mmCIF file of C-alpha atoms and ligand atoms in Angstrom:
data_model
loop_
_atom_site.group_PDB
_atom_site.id
_atom_site.type_symbol
_atom_site.label_atom_id
_atom_site.label_comp_id
_atom_site.label_asym_id
_atom_site.label_seq_id
_atom_site.Cartn_x
_atom_site.Cartn_y
_atom_site.Cartn_z
ATOM 1 C CA MET A 251 -14.994 8.283 75.347
ATOM 2 C CA LYS A 252 -13.057 11.409 76.370
ATOM 3 C CA ILE A 253 -13.962 14.629 74.556
ATOM 4 C CA GLN A 254 -10.255 15.170 73.684
ATOM 5 C CA ASP A 255 -10.169 11.728 72.050
ATOM 6 C CA ILE A 256 -13.283 12.487 70.024
ATOM 7 C CA GLN A 257 -11.751 15.773 68.895
ATOM 8 C CA ALA A 258 -8.483 14.055 67.977
ATOM 9 C CA ILE A 259 -10.360 11.402 65.966
ATOM 10 C CA GLN A 260 -12.460 14.114 64.248
ATOM 11 C CA LEU A 261 -9.196 15.746 63.223
ATOM 12 C CA LEU A 262 -7.760 12.449 61.967
ATOM 13 C CA LEU A 263 -10.903 11.826 59.919
ATOM 14 C CA ALA A 264 -10.988 15.372 58.518
ATOM 15 C CA THR A 265 -8.822 14.336 55.552
ATOM 16 C CA PRO A 266 -9.142 11.151 53.451
ATOM 17 C CA LYS A 267 -7.274 8.202 54.955
ATOM 18 C CA LYS A 268 -6.539 4.566 54.197
ATOM 19 C CA ILE A 269 -8.261 2.779 57.051
ATOM 20 C CA ALA A 270 -8.132 -0.912 57.974
ATOM 21 C CA ILE A 271 -11.005 -2.186 60.127
ATOM 22 C CA ILE A 272 -10.490 -5.447 61.978
ATOM 23 C CA PRO A 273 -12.921 -7.779 63.771
ATOM 24 C CA HIS A 274 -11.879 -10.697 66.000
ATOM 25 C CA ARG A 275 -11.089 -14.169 64.718
ATOM 26 C CA GLY A 276 -14.231 -16.253 64.272
ATOM 27 C CA PRO A 277 -16.227 -13.103 63.598
ATOM 28 C CA ASP A 278 -19.855 -13.131 64.761
ATOM 29 C CA GLY A 279 -22.817 -10.870 63.958
ATOM 30 C CA ASP A 280 -21.557 -8.070 66.174
ATOM 31 C CA ALA A 281 -17.991 -8.227 64.829
ATOM 32 C CA MET A 282 -19.126 -8.219 61.184
ATOM 33 C CA GLY A 283 -21.991 -5.773 61.791
ATOM 34 C CA SER A 284 -19.767 -3.240 63.555
ATOM 35 C CA THR A 285 -16.865 -3.436 61.091
ATOM 36 C CA LEU A 286 -19.159 -3.156 58.062
ATOM 37 C CA ALA A 287 -21.192 -0.329 59.632
ATOM 38 C CA LEU A 288 -17.963 1.616 60.174
ATOM 39 C CA TYR A 289 -16.829 0.693 56.636
ATOM 40 C CA HIS A 290 -19.980 2.186 55.063
ATOM 41 C CA PHE A 291 -19.736 5.246 57.325
ATOM 42 C CA LEU A 292 -16.092 5.962 56.405
ATOM 43 C CA LEU A 293 -16.822 5.452 52.682
ATOM 44 C CA LYS A 294 -19.322 8.312 52.883
ATOM 45 C CA PHE A 295 -16.535 10.654 53.981
ATOM 46 C CA ASN A 296 -14.155 9.820 51.135
ATOM 47 C CA HIS A 297 -11.871 7.542 53.105
ATOM 48 C CA GLU A 298 -10.522 4.271 51.736
ATOM 49 C CA PRO A 299 -11.738 1.776 54.329
ATOM 50 C CA ILE A 300 -11.273 -1.958 54.123
ATOM 51 C CA VAL A 301 -12.436 -4.680 56.492
ATOM 52 C CA ILE A 302 -9.820 -7.384 57.072
ATOM 53 C CA ALA A 303 -11.205 -10.353 59.013
ATOM 54 C CA PRO A 304 -8.605 -12.767 60.457
ATOM 55 C CA ASN A 305 -10.551 -15.782 59.126
ATOM 56 C CA ASP A 306 -13.783 -16.430 57.290
ATOM 57 C CA PHE A 307 -17.182 -15.292 58.539
ATOM 58 C CA PRO A 308 -20.187 -17.626 58.625
ATOM 59 C CA ASP A 309 -22.534 -17.930 55.634
ATOM 60 C CA PHE A 310 -25.482 -16.626 57.623
ATOM 61 C CA LEU A 311 -23.792 -13.200 57.597
ATOM 62 C CA ALA A 312 -22.949 -13.186 53.887
ATOM 63 C CA TRP A 313 -26.014 -11.049 53.048
ATOM 64 C CA LEU A 314 -24.663 -8.112 55.086
ATOM 65 C CA PRO A 315 -24.143 -5.122 52.791
ATOM 66 C CA GLY A 316 -20.441 -4.848 51.925
ATOM 67 C CA SER A 317 -19.517 -8.386 53.035
ATOM 68 C CA GLU A 318 -18.287 -9.103 49.486
ATOM 69 C CA THR A 319 -15.516 -6.515 49.989
ATOM 70 C CA VAL A 320 -14.148 -8.131 53.160
ATOM 71 C CA LYS A 321 -10.605 -9.491 52.900
ATOM 72 C CA ILE A 322 -9.696 -12.638 54.822
ATOM 73 C CA PHE A 323 -6.192 -12.460 56.309
ATOM 74 C CA GLU A 324 -5.613 -16.200 56.636
ATOM 75 C CA LYS A 325 -6.586 -16.758 52.973
ATOM 76 C CA ASP A 326 -4.510 -13.924 51.526
ATOM 77 C CA LYS A 327 -1.710 -13.141 53.976
ATOM 78 C CA GLN A 328 0.607 -11.268 51.619
ATOM 79 C CA ASN A 329 -1.984 -8.923 50.246
ATOM 80 C CA CYS A 330 -3.574 -8.289 53.661
ATOM 81 C CA THR A 331 -0.168 -7.625 55.247
ATOM 82 C CA ARG A 332 0.542 -5.111 52.491
ATOM 83 C CA ILE A 333 -2.806 -3.362 53.074
ATOM 84 C CA LEU A 334 -2.087 -3.209 56.810
ATOM 85 C CA ASN A 335 1.366 -1.773 56.154
ATOM 86 C CA ASP A 336 -0.118 0.874 53.857
ATOM 87 C CA ALA A 337 -2.920 1.904 56.224
ATOM 88 C CA ASP A 338 -2.930 5.305 57.936
ATOM 89 C CA LEU A 339 -5.313 4.224 60.674
ATOM 90 C CA ILE A 340 -6.420 0.917 62.145
ATOM 91 C CA PHE A 341 -9.738 0.325 63.902
ATOM 92 C CA THR A 342 -10.038 -2.848 65.962
ATOM 93 C CA LEU A 343 -13.648 -3.672 66.786
ATOM 94 C CA ASP A 344 -15.358 -6.087 69.159
ATOM 95 C CA PHE A 345 -12.199 -7.394 70.824
ATOM 96 C CA ASN A 346 -9.978 -6.325 73.690
ATOM 97 C CA ALA A 347 -6.566 -7.926 73.099
ATOM 98 C CA LEU A 348 -4.509 -8.397 69.933
ATOM 99 C CA HIS A 349 -4.228 -12.172 70.399
ATOM 100 C CA ARG A 350 -7.967 -12.391 69.553
ATOM 101 C CA VAL A 351 -7.029 -12.091 65.849
ATOM 102 C CA GLY A 352 -4.923 -15.286 65.951
ATOM 103 C CA ASP A 353 -1.149 -15.758 66.131
ATOM 104 C CA GLU A 354 -0.093 -14.772 62.627
ATOM 105 C CA MET A 355 -2.199 -11.666 62.243
ATOM 106 C CA GLU A 356 -1.320 -10.640 65.801
ATOM 107 C CA LYS A 357 2.376 -10.634 64.834
ATOM 108 C CA VAL A 358 1.684 -8.390 61.862
ATOM 109 C CA LEU A 359 -0.487 -5.979 63.881
ATOM 110 C CA ALA A 360 2.021 -5.858 66.753
ATOM 111 C CA SER A 361 4.811 -4.924 64.336
ATOM 112 C CA LEU A 362 2.961 -1.880 62.973
ATOM 113 C CA THR A 363 3.617 1.641 64.209
ATOM 114 C CA LYS A 364 0.203 3.019 63.335
ATOM 115 C CA THR A 365 -2.569 4.813 65.158
ATOM 116 C CA PHE A 366 -4.951 2.181 66.528
ATOM 117 C CA ILE A 367 -8.506 2.960 67.631
ATOM 118 C CA MET A 368 -10.280 0.319 69.719
ATOM 119 C CA ILE A 369 -14.054 0.198 70.074
ATOM 120 C CA ASP A 370 -15.132 -2.712 72.245
ATOM 121 C CA HIS A 371 -17.375 -3.933 75.053
ATOM 122 C CA HIS A 372 -15.284 -6.795 76.483
ATOM 123 C CA GLN A 373 -13.771 -6.659 79.961
ATOM 124 C CA LYS A 374 -10.167 -5.686 80.657
ATOM 125 C CA PRO A 375 -9.065 -4.017 77.391
ATOM 126 C CA ASP A 376 -5.338 -4.183 76.621
ATOM 127 C CA ASP A 377 -3.614 -0.876 75.954
ATOM 128 C CA TYR A 378 -2.276 -1.194 72.393
ATOM 129 C CA ALA A 379 -4.549 1.531 70.999
ATOM 130 C CA ALA A 380 -3.969 5.289 71.012
ATOM 131 C CA TYR A 381 -7.717 5.849 71.369
ATOM 132 C CA VAL A 382 -9.949 3.486 73.298
ATOM 133 C CA TYR A 383 -13.729 3.517 73.495
ATOM 134 C CA SER A 384 -14.391 0.671 75.920
ATOM 135 C CA ASP A 385 -17.651 0.173 77.801
ATOM 136 C CA THR A 386 -18.476 -3.231 79.246
ATOM 137 C CA SER A 387 -21.994 -2.134 80.196
ATOM 138 C CA ILE A 388 -23.026 -1.845 76.540
ATOM 139 C CA GLY A 389 -24.506 -4.989 75.004
ATOM 140 C CA SER A 390 -22.820 -4.822 71.617
ATOM 141 C CA THR A 391 -20.029 -3.123 69.710
ATOM 142 C CA CYS A 392 -22.675 -2.196 67.136
ATOM 143 C CA GLU A 393 -24.479 -0.108 69.748
ATOM 144 C CA MET A 394 -21.114 1.564 70.454
ATOM 145 C CA ILE A 395 -20.638 2.300 66.725
ATOM 146 C CA PHE A 396 -23.999 4.099 66.778
ATOM 147 C CA ASN A 397 -22.779 6.090 69.815
ATOM 148 C CA PHE A 398 -19.376 6.702 68.208
ATOM 149 C CA ILE A 399 -20.914 8.134 65.032
ATOM 150 C CA THR A 400 -23.208 10.261 67.211
ATOM 151 C CA LEU A 401 -20.221 11.507 69.265
ATOM 152 C CA LEU A 402 -18.477 12.477 66.018
ATOM 153 C CA ASP A 403 -21.556 14.615 65.342
ATOM 154 C CA LYS A 404 -22.327 12.657 62.171
ATOM 155 C CA LYS A 405 -25.532 10.872 63.133
ATOM 156 C CA GLU A 406 -27.258 12.147 60.010
ATOM 157 C CA ALA A 407 -24.853 9.974 57.985
ATOM 158 C CA ILE A 408 -26.481 6.787 59.307
ATOM 159 C CA ASN A 409 -28.405 5.342 56.369
ATOM 160 C CA ILE A 410 -30.188 2.026 55.809
ATOM 161 C CA GLU A 411 -26.953 0.167 54.989
ATOM 162 C CA ILE A 412 -25.148 1.375 58.098
ATOM 163 C CA GLY A 413 -28.301 0.893 60.164
ATOM 164 C CA THR A 414 -28.774 -2.657 58.880
ATOM 165 C CA CYS A 415 -25.239 -3.590 59.951
ATOM 166 C CA ILE A 416 -25.740 -1.964 63.367
ATOM 167 C CA TYR A 417 -29.119 -3.625 63.878
ATOM 168 C CA THR A 418 -27.599 -7.028 63.080
ATOM 169 C CA GLY A 419 -24.952 -6.812 65.802
ATOM 170 C CA ILE A 420 -27.369 -5.435 68.366
ATOM 171 C CA LEU A 421 -29.748 -8.298 67.638
ATOM 172 C CA THR A 422 -27.172 -11.120 67.671
ATOM 173 C CA ASP A 423 -25.148 -9.954 70.690
ATOM 174 C CA SER A 424 -28.276 -9.340 72.771
ATOM 175 C CA GLY A 425 -29.701 -12.804 72.031
ATOM 176 C CA SER A 426 -32.616 -11.034 70.339
ATOM 177 C CA PHE A 427 -32.914 -8.453 73.159
ATOM 178 C CA LYS A 428 -32.866 -11.052 75.959
ATOM 179 C CA PHE A 429 -29.406 -10.614 77.500
ATOM 180 C CA PRO A 430 -28.746 -8.299 80.457
ATOM 181 C CA GLY A 431 -26.839 -5.684 78.381
ATOM 182 C CA THR A 432 -30.142 -4.776 76.682
ATOM 183 C CA THR A 433 -31.179 -1.339 77.936
ATOM 184 C CA GLY A 434 -33.544 1.500 77.197
ATOM 185 C CA ASN A 435 -30.740 2.997 75.115
ATOM 186 C CA THR A 436 -30.538 -0.184 73.046
ATOM 187 C CA HIS A 437 -34.250 0.069 72.282
ATOM 188 C CA ARG A 438 -34.073 3.823 71.619
ATOM 189 C CA ILE A 439 -31.306 3.183 69.055
ATOM 190 C CA VAL A 440 -33.302 0.345 67.524
ATOM 191 C CA ALA A 441 -36.368 2.605 67.350
ATOM 192 C CA GLU A 442 -34.346 5.205 65.447
ATOM 193 C CA LEU A 443 -33.042 2.543 63.071
ATOM 194 C CA ILE A 444 -36.565 1.234 62.394
ATOM 195 C CA ASP A 445 -37.812 4.784 61.736
ATOM 196 C CA LEU A 446 -34.958 5.142 59.260
ATOM 197 C CA GLY A 447 -36.276 2.139 57.328
ATOM 198 C CA VAL A 448 -33.945 -0.615 58.530
ATOM 199 C CA PRO A 449 -35.779 -3.883 57.712
ATOM 200 C CA ASN A 450 -36.128 -5.042 61.320
ATOM 201 C CA THR A 451 -38.399 -8.001 60.667
ATOM 202 C CA GLN A 452 -36.435 -9.214 57.654
ATOM 203 C CA ILE A 453 -33.039 -9.216 59.420
ATOM 204 C CA PRO A 454 -33.883 -11.925 62.019
ATOM 205 C CA ASN A 455 -35.296 -13.968 59.184
ATOM 206 C CA LEU A 456 -32.054 -13.698 57.197
ATOM 207 C CA LEU A 457 -30.004 -14.539 60.293
ATOM 208 C CA PHE A 458 -31.982 -17.278 61.975
ATOM 209 C CA ASP A 459 -34.307 -18.858 59.422
ATOM 210 C CA ASN A 460 -31.698 -19.885 56.913
ATOM 211 C CA SER A 461 -30.574 -23.226 58.358
ATOM 212 C CA SER A 462 -29.906 -26.317 56.313
ATOM 213 C CA TYR A 463 -31.609 -29.592 57.225
ATOM 214 C CA SER A 464 -28.239 -31.012 58.288
ATOM 215 C CA ARG A 465 -27.700 -28.088 60.661
ATOM 216 C CA LEU A 466 -30.913 -28.976 62.469
ATOM 217 C CA GLN A 467 -29.784 -32.598 62.658
ATOM 218 C CA LEU A 468 -26.491 -31.403 64.160
ATOM 219 C CA LEU A 469 -28.484 -29.382 66.694
ATOM 220 C CA GLY A 470 -30.471 -32.544 67.462
ATOM 221 C CA ARG A 471 -27.242 -34.424 68.119
ATOM 222 C CA ALA A 472 -25.949 -31.685 70.413
ATOM 223 C CA LEU A 473 -29.229 -31.766 72.369
ATOM 224 C CA GLN A 474 -28.986 -35.547 72.691
ATOM 225 C CA ASN A 475 -25.400 -35.275 73.918
ATOM 226 C CA MET A 476 -26.379 -32.835 76.672
ATOM 227 C CA LYS A 477 -25.463 -33.726 80.242
ATOM 228 C CA ILE A 478 -26.897 -32.179 83.386
ATOM 229 C CA LEU A 479 -24.865 -31.614 86.550
ATOM 230 C CA GLU A 480 -27.956 -31.085 88.635
ATOM 231 C CA VAL A 481 -26.500 -30.255 92.031
ATOM 232 C CA HIS A 482 -24.291 -27.664 90.421
ATOM 233 C CA LYS A 483 -27.126 -26.210 88.333
ATOM 234 C CA ALA A 484 -24.967 -26.722 85.256
ATOM 235 C CA SER A 485 -25.280 -28.449 81.917
ATOM 236 C CA TYR A 486 -22.952 -29.041 78.990
ATOM 237 C CA THR A 487 -22.879 -30.627 75.591
ATOM 238 C CA THR A 488 -20.271 -31.754 73.089
ATOM 239 C CA LEU A 489 -19.784 -32.093 69.357
ATOM 240 C CA THR A 490 -16.849 -34.126 68.087
ATOM 241 C CA GLN A 491 -15.219 -33.551 64.716
ATOM 242 C CA GLU A 492 -16.715 -36.853 63.580
ATOM 243 C CA GLU A 493 -20.208 -35.641 64.448
ATOM 244 C CA LEU A 494 -19.585 -32.330 62.689
ATOM 245 C CA ASP A 495 -18.438 -34.226 59.596
ATOM 246 C CA THR A 496 -21.443 -36.561 59.715
ATOM 247 C CA PHE A 497 -23.804 -33.583 59.552
ATOM 248 C CA ASN A 498 -21.840 -31.722 56.851
ATOM 249 C CA TYR A 499 -20.871 -28.947 59.244
ATOM 250 C CA ILE A 500 -20.217 -25.540 57.740
ATOM 251 C CA LYS A 501 -19.004 -22.470 59.618
ATOM 252 C CA GLY A 502 -21.833 -20.939 61.626
ATOM 253 C CA ASP A 503 -23.789 -24.188 62.088
ATOM 254 C CA THR A 504 -22.981 -24.397 65.813
ATOM 255 C CA GLU A 505 -23.825 -20.736 66.497
ATOM 256 C CA GLY A 506 -26.413 -20.399 69.245
ATOM 257 C CA ILE A 507 -26.561 -24.102 70.187
ATOM 258 C CA VAL A 508 -24.948 -23.353 73.558
ATOM 259 C CA ASN A 509 -27.994 -21.332 74.631
ATOM 260 C CA TYR A 510 -30.233 -24.417 74.721
ATOM 261 C CA GLY A 511 -28.346 -25.567 77.820
ATOM 262 C CA LEU A 512 -29.607 -22.547 79.717
ATOM 263 C CA SER A 513 -33.192 -23.025 78.592
ATOM 264 C CA ILE A 514 -33.538 -25.977 80.986
ATOM 265 C CA LYS A 515 -35.370 -25.008 84.174
ATOM 266 C CA GLY A 516 -32.988 -24.437 87.084
ATOM 267 C CA ILE A 517 -29.781 -24.430 84.988
ATOM 268 C CA HIS A 518 -27.640 -21.314 85.435
ATOM 269 C CA LEU A 519 -24.346 -22.372 83.839
ATOM 270 C CA THR A 520 -23.835 -24.150 80.552
ATOM 271 C CA ALA A 521 -21.095 -24.919 78.055
ATOM 272 C CA ILE A 522 -20.586 -26.435 74.638
ATOM 273 C CA PHE A 523 -17.338 -28.184 73.699
ATOM 274 C CA ILE A 524 -16.659 -28.376 69.971
ATOM 275 C CA GLU A 525 -13.751 -30.357 68.613
ATOM 276 C CA ASN A 526 -11.651 -28.735 65.876
ATOM 277 C CA LYS A 527 -9.236 -31.372 64.546
ATOM 278 C CA GLU A 528 -7.540 -28.948 62.135
ATOM 279 C CA GLU A 529 -6.648 -26.450 64.864
ATOM 280 C CA LYS A 530 -6.081 -29.280 67.369
ATOM 281 C CA ILE A 531 -8.271 -27.596 69.967
ATOM 282 C CA ILE A 532 -11.587 -27.958 71.700
ATOM 283 C CA LYS A 533 -13.380 -24.627 71.253
ATOM 284 C CA ILE A 534 -15.617 -23.836 74.197
ATOM 285 C CA SER A 535 -18.539 -21.464 74.697
ATOM 286 C CA PHE A 536 -19.873 -20.684 78.155
ATOM 287 C CA ARG A 537 -23.175 -19.070 79.084
ATOM 288 C CA SER A 538 -24.639 -18.219 82.475
ATOM 289 C CA GLN A 539 -27.756 -16.654 83.873
ATOM 290 C CA GLY A 540 -27.432 -14.162 86.708
ATOM 291 C CA GLY A 541 -24.465 -13.806 89.016
ATOM 292 C CA PHE A 542 -22.080 -16.518 87.835
ATOM 293 C CA ASP A 543 -19.210 -14.852 85.941
ATOM 294 C CA VAL A 544 -18.254 -17.034 82.973
ATOM 295 C CA ASN A 545 -15.735 -14.419 81.784
ATOM 296 C CA GLN A 546 -13.702 -15.041 84.945
ATOM 297 C CA PHE A 547 -14.327 -18.794 84.713
ATOM 298 C CA ALA A 548 -13.065 -18.874 81.104
ATOM 299 C CA ARG A 549 -10.034 -16.738 82.005
ATOM 300 C CA ASP A 550 -9.141 -18.826 85.060
ATOM 301 C CA HIS A 551 -9.494 -22.274 83.518
ATOM 302 C CA PHE A 552 -9.787 -22.260 79.725
ATOM 303 C CA ASN A 553 -7.508 -19.591 78.336
ATOM 304 C CA GLY A 554 -10.408 -17.402 77.305
ATOM 305 C CA GLY A 555 -12.647 -14.524 78.297
ATOM 306 C CA GLY A 556 -15.664 -12.531 77.163
ATOM 307 C CA HIS A 557 -18.523 -11.137 79.218
ATOM 308 C CA ARG A 558 -20.064 -12.019 82.569
ATOM 309 C CA ASN A 559 -22.857 -14.112 81.035
ATOM 310 C CA ALA A 560 -21.291 -15.121 77.694
ATOM 311 C CA ALA A 561 -17.682 -16.137 77.246
ATOM 312 C CA GLY A 562 -15.480 -18.548 75.373
ATOM 313 C CA GLY A 563 -12.180 -20.323 75.621
ATOM 314 C CA LYS A 564 -10.227 -23.293 74.346
ATOM 315 C CA SER A 565 -8.500 -26.449 75.454
ATOM 316 C CA ASP A 566 -5.471 -28.225 73.966
ATOM 317 C CA VAL A 567 -6.216 -31.638 75.453
ATOM 318 C CA SER A 568 -8.674 -34.271 74.229
ATOM 319 C CA MET A 569 -12.438 -33.911 74.472
ATOM 320 C CA GLN A 570 -12.539 -36.505 77.244
ATOM 321 C CA GLU A 571 -9.856 -34.783 79.299
ATOM 322 C CA THR A 572 -11.438 -31.370 78.713
ATOM 323 C CA ILE A 573 -14.809 -32.620 79.957
ATOM 324 C CA LYS A 574 -13.149 -34.260 82.968
ATOM 325 C CA LYS A 575 -11.473 -30.961 83.800
ATOM 326 C CA PHE A 576 -14.730 -29.022 83.393
ATOM 327 C CA GLU A 577 -16.705 -31.431 85.587
ATOM 328 C CA SER A 578 -13.995 -31.374 88.220
ATOM 329 C CA ILE A 579 -13.812 -27.566 88.320
ATOM 330 C CA VAL A 580 -17.598 -27.258 88.461
ATOM 331 C CA SER A 581 -17.795 -29.794 91.295
ATOM 332 C CA GLN A 582 -15.245 -27.783 93.271
ATOM 333 C CA LEU A 583 -16.950 -24.411 92.834
ATOM 334 C CA ASN A 584 -17.644 -23.090 96.296
ATOM 335 C CA LYS A 585 -20.607 -21.142 94.996
ATOM 336 C CA ILE A 586 -23.279 -22.898 92.999
ATOM 337 C CA PRO A 587 -24.206 -20.840 89.934
ATOM 338 C CA HIS A 588 -27.300 -18.889 90.882
ATOM 339 C CA GLU A 589 -29.888 -16.765 89.176
ATOM 340 C CA ASN A 590 -29.113 -13.359 90.673
HETATM 341 P P1 5GP B 882 -19.067 -17.282 71.704
HETATM 342 O O1 5GP B 882 -19.258 -18.299 72.755
HETATM 343 O O2 5GP B 882 -20.359 -16.792 71.152
HETATM 344 O O3 5GP B 882 -18.058 -17.660 70.677
HETATM 345 O O4 5GP B 882 -18.434 -16.031 72.453
HETATM 346 C C1 5GP B 882 -19.033 -15.432 73.571
HETATM 347 C C2 5GP B 882 -18.216 -14.224 73.992
HETATM 348 O O5 5GP B 882 -16.945 -14.643 74.485
HETATM 349 C C3 5GP B 882 -17.922 -13.260 72.856
HETATM 350 O O6 5GP B 882 -17.967 -11.957 73.370
HETATM 351 C C4 5GP B 882 -16.532 -13.630 72.414
HETATM 352 O O7 5GP B 882 -15.864 -12.535 71.879
HETATM 353 C C5 5GP B 882 -15.891 -14.110 73.720
HETATM 354 N N1 5GP B 882 -14.936 -15.205 73.437
HETATM 355 C C6 5GP B 882 -15.198 -16.354 72.770
HETATM 356 N N2 5GP B 882 -14.102 -17.137 72.699
HETATM 357 C C7 5GP B 882 -13.104 -16.464 73.334
HETATM 358 C C8 5GP B 882 -11.725 -16.737 73.578
HETATM 359 O O8 5GP B 882 -11.174 -17.786 73.212
HETATM 360 N N3 5GP B 882 -11.024 -15.783 74.259
HETATM 361 C C9 5GP B 882 -11.603 -14.622 74.707
HETATM 362 N N4 5GP B 882 -10.839 -13.741 75.363
HETATM 363 N N5 5GP B 882 -12.895 -14.333 74.479
HETATM 364 C C10 5GP B 882 -13.658 -15.233 73.810
HETATM 365 MN MN1 MN B 883 -19.722 -8.178 70.645
#
């Protein structure tokens, strides 16, 4: 981030402000961790922050400190629109384009003449914000929040609450420190957070060891549905709405299932297709290992985006047609997904 931008933001934050903080739709650990970390940080400096998520966050994040204060735009449009209209400043975290908040909230945000600050690690950031801290080499927005607070010269304000939120996003977006964005800096930040007293062994437990029995059965079904496209070093799986209903699906239950496709020896590209009857879409997650760029793949073919090795998108046609399209595109790839 440019030094002039940091100075301008320091000046903006020098007096108490009403500040809306917004994660992307379908918020994950990094989106909720980063917005709540910033929320707790701004509270310490007498601002009036509020996190407004476009839609609900999964239950496995409900223990995050401050999550009970989060407003959900799609559940309370009038009130949230009023808060947005009253805000002095708007932070958008963990996304790169306003459409990532969904159609209705995008319209509201686009109509505002406010100072926007974007902090994000996705590729190709749009230019709606007055101040942009974008770095696609950093593994999580939470790591960027740590850097941002440090750049503001307020590192001493990071306490266990803020650190817990930051640790959560670093952990979830790095696939528990496995993904390529994990660097020495990531571990140095984590080391500082642990020294501060952030409960680093309890957090993974809260996040990953809280499944219901039916969630594991749903995982079992997804594993059984998995198909391998061996010559293309790809795999994919599906979950229909009927299957989700059968296993009493709740938000968050499908999180992480996509990664199993990559755990098969020799597979470098995988996808999960999840039917959402209410939204009339098939939501897709892509993962790759090594050189195959799923961000570009999702952008080119499935109206999506993300990072080189983890991206998402959607499809408006049926599950069958979506799968047919995926198989056909994969079979026409002139480069087989490879490890490096
Ligand atoms: P996930 O598969 O875990 O939902 O998302 C993986 C990554 O891709 C995340 O960084 C997420 O923000 C991004 N992503 C997921 N779905 C979409 C989408 O529909 N559009 C765009 N642009 N990015 C997405
Ligand atoms: Mn992220």
